PDB file of C-alpha atoms in Angstrom:
ATOM      1  CA  MET F 533      16.326 -16.986   9.530  1.00  0.00           C
ATOM      2  CA  ALA F 534      13.499 -15.418   7.607  1.00  0.00           C
ATOM      3  CA  SER F 535      11.205 -17.779   5.791  1.00  0.00           C
ATOM      4  CA  LYS F 536      11.573 -18.213   2.009  1.00  0.00           C
ATOM      5  CA  ASN F 537       8.069 -16.583   1.501  1.00  0.00           C
ATOM      6  CA  VAL F 538       9.388 -13.329   3.483  1.00  0.00           C
ATOM      7  CA  VAL F 539      12.698 -13.403   1.646  1.00  0.00           C
ATOM      8  CA  SER F 540      10.729 -13.667  -1.652  1.00  0.00           C
ATOM      9  CA  ALA F 541       8.547 -10.814  -0.819  1.00  0.00           C
ATOM     10  CA  TYR F 542      11.174  -8.552   0.280  1.00  0.00           C
ATOM     11  CA  SER F 543      13.240  -9.405  -2.963  1.00  0.00           C
ATOM     12  CA  LEU F 544       9.957  -8.312  -4.895  1.00  0.00           C
ATOM     13  CA  LEU F 545       9.663  -5.086  -3.056  1.00  0.00           C
ATOM     14  CA  THR F 546      13.366  -4.385  -3.442  1.00  0.00           C
ATOM     15  CA  GLU F 547      12.918  -4.909  -7.095  1.00  0.00           C
ATOM     16  CA  ARG F 548      10.071  -2.399  -7.441  1.00  0.00           C
ATOM     17  CA  CYS F 549      11.825   0.157  -5.109  1.00  0.00           C
ATOM     18  CA  ASN F 550      14.987  -0.160  -7.145  1.00  0.00           C
ATOM     19  CA  SER F 551      13.021   0.471 -10.365  1.00  0.00           C
ATOM     20  CA  MET F 552      11.766   3.586  -9.099  1.00  0.00           C
ATOM     21  CA  MET F 553      15.207   4.804  -7.779  1.00  0.00           C
ATOM     22  CA  GLU F 554      16.534   4.028 -11.154  1.00  0.00           C
ATOM     23  CA  SER F 555      13.569   5.689 -13.143  1.00  0.00           C
ATOM     24  CA  LYS F 556      13.159   9.317 -14.297  1.00  0.00           C
ATOM     25  CA  PHE F 557      10.528  11.428 -12.353  1.00  0.00           C
ATOM     26  CA  ILE F 558       8.054  10.845 -15.325  1.00  0.00           C
ATOM     27  CA  MET F 559       7.522   7.204 -14.324  1.00  0.00           C
ATOM     28  CA  SER F 560       7.387   7.969 -10.611  1.00  0.00           C
ATOM     29  CA  SER F 561       3.544   7.519 -10.487  1.00  0.00           C
ATOM     30  CA  ASN F 562       3.595   3.929 -12.077  1.00  0.00           C
ATOM     31  CA  CYS F 563       6.664   3.225  -9.685  1.00  0.00           C
ATOM     32  CA  ILE F 564       4.514   4.138  -6.562  1.00  0.00           C
ATOM     33  CA  VAL F 565       1.550   2.081  -7.835  1.00  0.00           C
ATOM     34  CA  ALA F 566       3.915  -0.945  -8.368  1.00  0.00           C
ATOM     35  CA  ILE F 567       5.301  -0.555  -4.988  1.00  0.00           C
ATOM     36  CA  LEU F 568       1.710  -0.325  -3.401  1.00  0.00           C
ATOM     37  CA  LYS F 569       0.565  -3.108  -5.326  1.00  0.00           C
ATOM     38  CA  VAL F 570       3.154  -5.445  -4.016  1.00  0.00           C
ATOM     39  CA  VAL F 571       2.600  -4.375  -0.391  1.00  0.00           C
ATOM     40  CA  ALA F 572      -1.148  -4.679  -0.704  1.00  0.00           C
ATOM     41  CA  SER F 573      -1.199  -8.042  -2.599  1.00  0.00           C
ATOM     42  CA  ILE F 574       1.555 -10.055  -0.450  1.00  0.00           C
ATOM     43  CA  PRO F 575      -0.056 -11.162   2.972  1.00  0.00           C
ATOM     44  CA  CYS F 576       3.316 -11.097   4.772  1.00  0.00           C
ATOM     45  CA  LEU F 577       4.154  -7.457   3.594  1.00  0.00           C
ATOM     46  CA  THR F 578       0.688  -6.386   4.515  1.00  0.00           C
ATOM     47  CA  ASN F 579       1.227  -8.002   7.870  1.00  0.00           C
ATOM     48  CA  TYR F 580       4.241  -5.843   8.317  1.00  0.00           C
ATOM     49  CA  VAL F 581       2.467  -2.660   7.407  1.00  0.00           C
ATOM     50  CA  VAL F 582      -0.379  -3.462   9.810  1.00  0.00           C
ATOM     51  CA  LYS F 583       2.062  -4.065  12.660  1.00  0.00           C
ATOM     52  CA  CYS F 584       3.952  -0.990  12.091  1.00  0.00           C
ATOM     53  CA  SER F 585       0.729   1.148  11.887  1.00  0.00           C
ATOM     54  CA  GLN F 586      -0.556   0.313  15.294  1.00  0.00           C
ATOM     55  CA  ASN F 587      -0.703   3.303  17.532  1.00  0.00           C
ATOM     56  CA  PHE F 588       0.784   5.373  14.679  1.00  0.00           C
ATOM     57  CA  SER F 589      -0.386   8.964  13.682  1.00  0.00           C
ATOM     58  CA  PHE F 590       0.574   9.922  10.150  1.00  0.00           C
ATOM     59  CA  ASP F 591      -0.219  13.628  10.742  1.00  0.00           C
ATOM     60  CA  GLN F 592       1.994  13.936  13.743  1.00  0.00           C
ATOM     61  CA  GLU F 593       4.802  12.191  12.233  1.00  0.00           C
ATOM     62  CA  PHE F 594       4.587  14.476   8.990  1.00  0.00           C
ATOM     63  CA  GLU F 595       4.443  17.577  11.297  1.00  0.00           C
ATOM     64  CA  LYS F 596       7.842  16.453  13.003  1.00  0.00           C
ATOM     65  CA  ALA F 597       9.305  15.464   9.714  1.00  0.00           C
ATOM     66  CA  ALA F 598       8.491  18.798   8.032  1.00  0.00           C
ATOM     67  CA  SER F 599       9.416  20.925  11.217  1.00  0.00           C
ATOM     68  CA  SER F 600      13.200  21.142  10.391  1.00  0.00           C
ATOM     69  CA  SER F 601      15.464  22.326   7.366  1.00  0.00           C
ATOM     70  CA  LYS F 602      15.716  18.894   6.171  1.00  0.00           C
ATOM     71  CA  PHE F 603      12.711  16.412   5.860  1.00  0.00           C
ATOM     72  CA  CYS F 604      13.502  13.960   8.454  1.00  0.00           C
ATOM     73  CA  LEU F 605      12.028  10.385   8.815  1.00  0.00           C
ATOM     74  CA  PRO F 606      11.015   8.699  12.021  1.00  0.00           C
ATOM     75  CA  SER F 607      13.922   7.029  13.928  1.00  0.00           C
ATOM     76  CA  SER F 608      12.418   3.537  14.396  1.00  0.00           C
ATOM     77  CA  ASN F 609      12.088   0.972  11.536  1.00  0.00           C
ATOM     78  CA  LEU F 610       8.472   0.330  12.488  1.00  0.00           C
ATOM     79  CA  ASP F 611       7.595   4.119  12.241  1.00  0.00           C
ATOM     80  CA  LYS F 612       9.563   4.382   8.997  1.00  0.00           C
ATOM     81  CA  VAL F 613       7.738   1.809   7.361  1.00  0.00           C
ATOM     82  CA  ALA F 614       4.219   3.050   8.618  1.00  0.00           C
ATOM     83  CA  PHE F 615       5.053   6.621   7.538  1.00  0.00           C
ATOM     84  CA  ILE F 616       6.579   5.972   4.070  1.00  0.00           C
ATOM     85  CA  THR F 617       3.837   3.458   3.164  1.00  0.00           C
ATOM     86  CA  SER F 618       1.191   6.170   4.186  1.00  0.00           C
ATOM     87  CA  LEU F 619       3.082   8.769   2.246  1.00  0.00           C
ATOM     88  CA  LEU F 620       3.185   6.728  -0.759  1.00  0.00           C
ATOM     89  CA  TYR F 621      -0.656   6.179  -0.624  1.00  0.00           C
ATOM     90  CA  LYS F 622      -1.112  10.111  -0.128  1.00  0.00           C
ATOM     91  CA  PHE F 623       0.902  10.656  -3.257  1.00  0.00           C
ATOM     92  CA  ASP F 624      -0.854   8.008  -5.209  1.00  0.00           C
ATOM     93  CA  ARG F 625      -4.299   9.368  -4.164  1.00  0.00           C
ATOM     94  CA  LYS F 626      -3.057  12.889  -4.959  1.00  0.00           C
ATOM     95  CA  GLU F 627      -3.773  13.883  -1.472  1.00  0.00           C
ATOM     96  CA  ILE F 628      -0.175  15.111  -1.436  1.00  0.00           C
ATOM     97  CA  ASP F 629       1.407  16.589  -4.649  1.00  0.00           C
ATOM     98  CA  LEU F 630       4.467  14.772  -5.373  1.00  0.00           C
ATOM     99  CA  THR F 631       6.056  17.305  -7.537  1.00  0.00           C
ATOM    100  CA  LYS F 632       5.492  20.108  -4.867  1.00  0.00           C
ATOM    101  CA  PHE F 633       6.654  17.754  -2.146  1.00  0.00           C
ATOM    102  CA  ILE F 634       9.818  17.109  -3.976  1.00  0.00           C
ATOM    103  CA  LYS F 635      10.441  21.001  -4.782  1.00  0.00           C
ATOM    104  CA  VAL F 636       9.660  21.847  -1.287  1.00  0.00           C
ATOM    105  CA  TYR F 637      11.767  19.137   0.770  1.00  0.00           C
ATOM    106  CA  PHE F 638      14.531  18.478  -1.793  1.00  0.00           C
ATOM    107  CA  PRO F 639      15.201  21.809  -3.743  1.00  0.00           C
ATOM    108  CA  SER F 640      17.863  21.879  -6.606  1.00  0.00           C
ATOM    109  CA  ASN F 641      18.384  23.715  -9.734  1.00  0.00           C
ATOM    110  CA  ASP F 642      17.810  20.423 -11.565  1.00  0.00           C
ATOM    111  CA  PHE F 643      14.468  18.686 -10.802  1.00  0.00           C
ATOM    112  CA  GLU F 644      15.691  15.200 -11.729  1.00  0.00           C
ATOM    113  CA  ASN F 645      18.451  15.709  -9.201  1.00  0.00           C
ATOM    114  CA  SER F 646      15.663  16.576  -6.821  1.00  0.00           C
ATOM    115  CA  TYR F 647      13.949  13.452  -7.673  1.00  0.00           C
ATOM    116  CA  ARG F 648      17.018  11.400  -6.967  1.00  0.00           C
ATOM    117  CA  MET F 649      17.468  13.021  -3.585  1.00  0.00           C
ATOM    118  CA  PHE F 650      14.008  12.141  -3.059  1.00  0.00           C
ATOM    119  CA  CYS F 651      14.322   8.553  -3.874  1.00  0.00           C
ATOM    120  CA  GLN F 652      17.711   8.506  -1.817  1.00  0.00           C
ATOM    121  CA  ASP F 653      15.912   9.903   1.422  1.00  0.00           C
ATOM    122  CA  ILE F 654      12.649   8.255   1.272  1.00  0.00           C
ATOM    123  CA  ILE F 655      12.536   5.099  -0.987  1.00  0.00           C
ATOM    124  CA  ALA F 656      15.805   3.689   0.053  1.00  0.00           C
ATOM    125  CA  PRO F 657      15.343   3.975   3.735  1.00  0.00           C
ATOM    126  CA  TYR F 658      11.933   2.176   3.207  1.00  0.00           C
ATOM    127  CA  LEU F 659      13.893  -0.580   1.903  1.00  0.00           C
ATOM    128  CA  ILE F 660      16.363  -0.589   4.578  1.00  0.00           C
ATOM    129  CA  ALA F 661      13.630  -0.308   7.463  1.00  0.00           C
ATOM    130  CA  PHE F 662      11.711  -3.398   6.010  1.00  0.00           C
ATOM    131  CA  ASN F 663      14.864  -5.155   5.854  1.00  0.00           C
ATOM    132  CA  GLY F 664      15.645  -4.197   9.687  1.00  0.00           C
ATOM    133  CA  ILE F 665      12.144  -5.545  10.726  1.00  0.00           C
ATOM    134  CA  LEU F 666      12.654  -8.766   8.776  1.00  0.00           C
ATOM    135  CA  LYS F 667      15.986  -9.378  10.750  1.00  0.00           C
ATOM    136  CA  GLU F 668      14.163  -8.737  13.993  1.00  0.00           C
ATOM    137  CA  GLU F 669      11.816 -11.680  13.558  1.00  0.00           C
ATOM    138  CA  ASP F 670      11.593 -14.806  11.386  1.00  0.00           C
ATOM    139  CA  GLU F 671       8.105 -13.911   9.951  1.00  0.00           C
ATOM    140  CA  VAL F 672       5.290 -11.566  10.929  1.00  0.00           C
ATOM    141  CA  LYS F 673       2.520 -13.744  11.941  1.00  0.00           C
ATOM    142  CA  PRO F 674      -1.245 -12.638  10.811  1.00  0.00           C
ATOM    143  CA  ILE F 675      -2.504 -10.339  13.381  1.00  0.00           C
ATOM    144  CA  VAL F 676      -6.024 -11.474  14.039  1.00  0.00           C
ATOM    145  CA  VAL F 677      -8.515  -9.109  15.800  1.00  0.00           C
ATOM    146  CA  ASP F 678      -9.927 -10.851  18.721  1.00  0.00           C
ATOM    147  CA  ASP F 679     -12.847  -8.556  19.397  1.00  0.00           C
ATOM    148  CA  ASN F 680     -15.636  -7.696  17.235  1.00  0.00           C
ATOM    149  CA  ILE F 681     -15.543 -10.940  15.325  1.00  0.00           C
ATOM    150  CA  SER F 682     -19.248 -11.121  14.866  1.00  0.00           C
ATOM    151  CA  LEU F 683     -18.988  -7.888  13.308  1.00  0.00           C
ATOM    152  CA  ILE F 684     -16.390  -8.771  10.700  1.00  0.00           C
ATOM    153  CA  ASP F 685     -18.401 -11.898   9.933  1.00  0.00           C
ATOM    154  CA  ALA F 686     -21.310  -9.499   9.293  1.00  0.00           C
ATOM    155  CA  ILE F 687     -19.341  -7.338   6.792  1.00  0.00           C
ATOM    156  CA  LYS F 688     -17.850 -10.406   5.138  1.00  0.00           C
ATOM    157  CA  ASN F 689     -21.245 -11.881   4.458  1.00  0.00           C
ATOM    158  CA  GLN F 690     -22.207  -8.712   2.565  1.00  0.00           C
ATOM    159  CA  VAL F 691     -18.694  -8.051   0.890  1.00  0.00           C
ATOM    160  CA  VAL F 692     -17.669 -11.506  -0.321  1.00  0.00           C
ATOM    161  CA  GLN F 693     -20.548 -11.584  -2.980  1.00  0.00           C
ATOM    162  CA  TYR F 694     -19.010  -8.433  -4.582  1.00  0.00           C
ATOM    163  CA  ILE F 695     -15.422  -9.686  -4.114  1.00  0.00           C
ATOM    164  CA  THR F 696     -16.290 -13.038  -6.053  1.00  0.00           C
ATOM    165  CA  GLY F 697     -18.227 -10.938  -8.637  1.00  0.00           C
ATOM    166  CA  LEU F 698     -15.163  -8.780  -9.322  1.00  0.00           C
ATOM    167  CA  ILE F 699     -13.097 -11.879  -9.562  1.00  0.00           C
ATOM    168  CA  SER F 700     -15.433 -13.293 -12.195  1.00  0.00           C
ATOM    169  CA  ILE F 701     -15.638  -9.944 -14.187  1.00  0.00           C
ATOM    170  CA  VAL F 702     -11.964  -9.501 -14.264  1.00  0.00           C
ATOM    171  CA  SER F 703     -11.208 -13.319 -15.129  1.00  0.00           C
ATOM    172  CA  ASP F 704     -13.755 -13.187 -17.956  1.00  0.00           C
ATOM    173  CA  ASP F 705     -12.685  -9.875 -19.317  1.00  0.00           C
ATOM    174  CA  ASP F 706     -10.909 -10.648 -22.503  1.00  0.00           C
ATOM    175  CA  MET F 707     -10.010  -6.825 -23.282  1.00  0.00           C
ATOM    176  CA  LEU F 708      -7.670  -6.782 -20.277  1.00  0.00           C
ATOM    177  CA  LYS F 709      -4.075  -7.527 -20.947  1.00  0.00           C
ATOM    178  CA  ASP F 710      -2.746 -10.586 -19.084  1.00  0.00           C
ATOM    179  CA  GLU F 711      -0.427  -8.601 -16.801  1.00  0.00           C
ATOM    180  CA  LYS F 712      -2.987  -6.198 -15.653  1.00  0.00           C
ATOM    181  CA  LYS F 713      -5.581  -9.021 -15.341  1.00  0.00           C
ATOM    182  CA  ALA F 714      -3.063 -10.985 -12.969  1.00  0.00           C
ATOM    183  CA  ASP F 715      -2.435  -7.700 -10.902  1.00  0.00           C
ATOM    184  CA  TYR F 716      -6.215  -7.167 -10.411  1.00  0.00           C
ATOM    185  CA  LEU F 717      -6.802 -10.783  -9.692  1.00  0.00           C
ATOM    186  CA  GLU F 718      -3.703 -10.720  -6.964  1.00  0.00           C
ATOM    187  CA  VAL F 719      -5.004  -7.836  -5.077  1.00  0.00           C
ATOM    188  CA  LEU F 720      -8.567  -9.048  -4.964  1.00  0.00           C
ATOM    189  CA  ASN F 721      -7.624 -12.402  -3.556  1.00  0.00           C
ATOM    190  CA  GLY F 722      -5.584 -10.488  -1.056  1.00  0.00           C
ATOM    191  CA  PHE F 723      -8.644  -8.532  -0.101  1.00  0.00           C
ATOM    192  CA  TYR F 724     -10.693 -11.655   0.336  1.00  0.00           C
ATOM    193  CA  TYR F 725      -7.659 -13.270   2.354  1.00  0.00           C
ATOM    194  CA  ALA F 726      -7.797 -10.228   4.730  1.00  0.00           C
ATOM    195  CA  PHE F 727     -11.563 -10.966   5.483  1.00  0.00           C
ATOM    196  CA  GLU F 728     -10.568 -14.689   6.138  1.00  0.00           C
ATOM    197  CA  LEU F 729      -8.136 -13.488   8.790  1.00  0.00           C
ATOM    198  CA  ASN F 730     -10.723 -11.406  10.506  1.00  0.00           C
ATOM    199  CA  ASN F 731      -8.077  -8.477  10.528  1.00  0.00           C
ATOM    200  CA  VAL F 732      -9.641  -5.014  10.421  1.00  0.00           C
ATOM    201  CA  LYS F 733      -6.399  -3.274   9.810  1.00  0.00           C
ATOM    202  CA  MET F 734      -5.383  -5.582   7.074  1.00  0.00           C
ATOM    203  CA  ILE F 735      -8.921  -5.123   5.314  1.00  0.00           C
ATOM    204  CA  LYS F 736      -8.338  -1.407   5.528  1.00  0.00           C
ATOM    205  CA  VAL F 737      -4.710  -1.388   4.056  1.00  0.00           C
ATOM    206  CA  VAL F 738      -5.685  -3.864   1.147  1.00  0.00           C
ATOM    207  CA  TRP F 739      -9.021  -1.806   0.407  1.00  0.00           C
ATOM    208  CA  ILE F 740      -6.908   1.402  -0.034  1.00  0.00           C
ATOM    209  CA  GLY F 741      -4.589  -0.348  -2.447  1.00  0.00           C
ATOM    210  CA  LEU F 742      -7.451  -2.158  -4.289  1.00  0.00           C
ATOM    211  CA  LYS F 743      -9.297   1.128  -4.687  1.00  0.00           C
ATOM    212  CA  SER F 744      -6.312   2.674  -6.243  1.00  0.00           C
ATOM    213  CA  LEU F 745      -5.629  -0.117  -8.598  1.00  0.00           C
ATOM    214  CA  LEU F 746      -9.252  -0.314  -9.922  1.00  0.00           C
ATOM    215  CA  ALA F 747      -9.861   3.243 -10.031  1.00  0.00           C
ATOM    216  CA  ASN F 748      -9.952   3.341 -13.866  1.00  0.00           C
ATOM    217  CA  TYR F 749     -11.451  -0.104 -14.549  1.00  0.00           C
ATOM    218  CA  ARG F 750     -14.967   0.962 -15.467  1.00  0.00           C
ATOM    219  CA  LEU F 751     -16.630  -2.557 -15.159  1.00  0.00           C
ATOM    220  CA  ALA F 752     -15.592  -2.415 -11.301  1.00  0.00           C
ATOM    221  CA  ASN F 753     -17.284   0.828 -10.393  1.00  0.00           C
ATOM    222  CA  SER F 754     -20.786  -0.455  -9.008  1.00  0.00           C
ATOM    223  CA  TYR F 755     -19.143  -3.195  -7.159  1.00  0.00           C
ATOM    224  CA  MET F 756     -16.345  -0.881  -5.781  1.00  0.00           C
ATOM    225  CA  GLN F 757     -19.056   1.527  -4.725  1.00  0.00           C
ATOM    226  CA  ALA F 758     -21.306  -1.128  -2.977  1.00  0.00           C
ATOM    227  CA  ILE F 759     -18.282  -2.451  -1.130  1.00  0.00           C
ATOM    228  CA  GLU F 760     -17.182   1.020  -0.018  1.00  0.00           C
ATOM    229  CA  LYS F 761     -20.761   1.739   1.308  1.00  0.00           C
ATOM    230  CA  ILE F 762     -20.605  -1.341   3.446  1.00  0.00           C
ATOM    231  CA  LEU F 763     -17.205  -0.630   4.850  1.00  0.00           C
ATOM    232  CA  SER F 764     -18.208   2.911   5.597  1.00  0.00           C
ATOM    233  CA  GLN F 765     -21.453   1.647   7.339  1.00  0.00           C
ATOM    234  CA  TYR F 766     -19.588  -0.605   9.708  1.00  0.00           C
ATOM    235  CA  ALA F 767     -16.841   2.218  10.229  1.00  0.00           C
ATOM    236  CA  VAL F 768     -14.157   0.212   8.862  1.00  0.00           C
ATOM    237  CA  LEU F 769     -12.906   3.290   6.704  1.00  0.00           C
TER     238      LEU F 769
END
């Protein structure tokens, strides 16, 4: 039986995905951010994504999915979770245009109907795949990188000061709404947790979510640029 933490995390993911499936297209960007925020900020969900992403190539899977008349997801639950998570990140970062994607792969005379088909064929299977993995094992244990520990320590020693600085800035910013402040702090703490686990893959996954979340928060710009420079120098990104 899955632990209460995993069940609670999956329940929250279900809530976010259901919200997207019940919404109109105009709200899709906010819904995608909300889904990615849950995945990036809850360690057990991040662990799932890290595990699923091992030896996974998004470009290869996308080419396969788009090669037939109907957009076909990978067959295994592990590959579905890795693929759809990556796809959502690419939508969020505008690397793939969501509107064009829906028009091409889910054509209909009514665009809202196309959007509903997209949700039915992409978002619903995402939940089903996560649930399938949950049933296969009680809880995904943290995946700790055994090699290059000294390298991670070197990165952590430089990055932690910026993470704590950001946490302090967000905590003291009276202009931030409470909900947004809580979201920022949740993902920042998740980023710190990834370093505590010495987990390169988790660091990369949470960083992508954090970068997207703080993209429009001006006070974080210099800190985020400094962190990105360090991660790039050590080839984490």
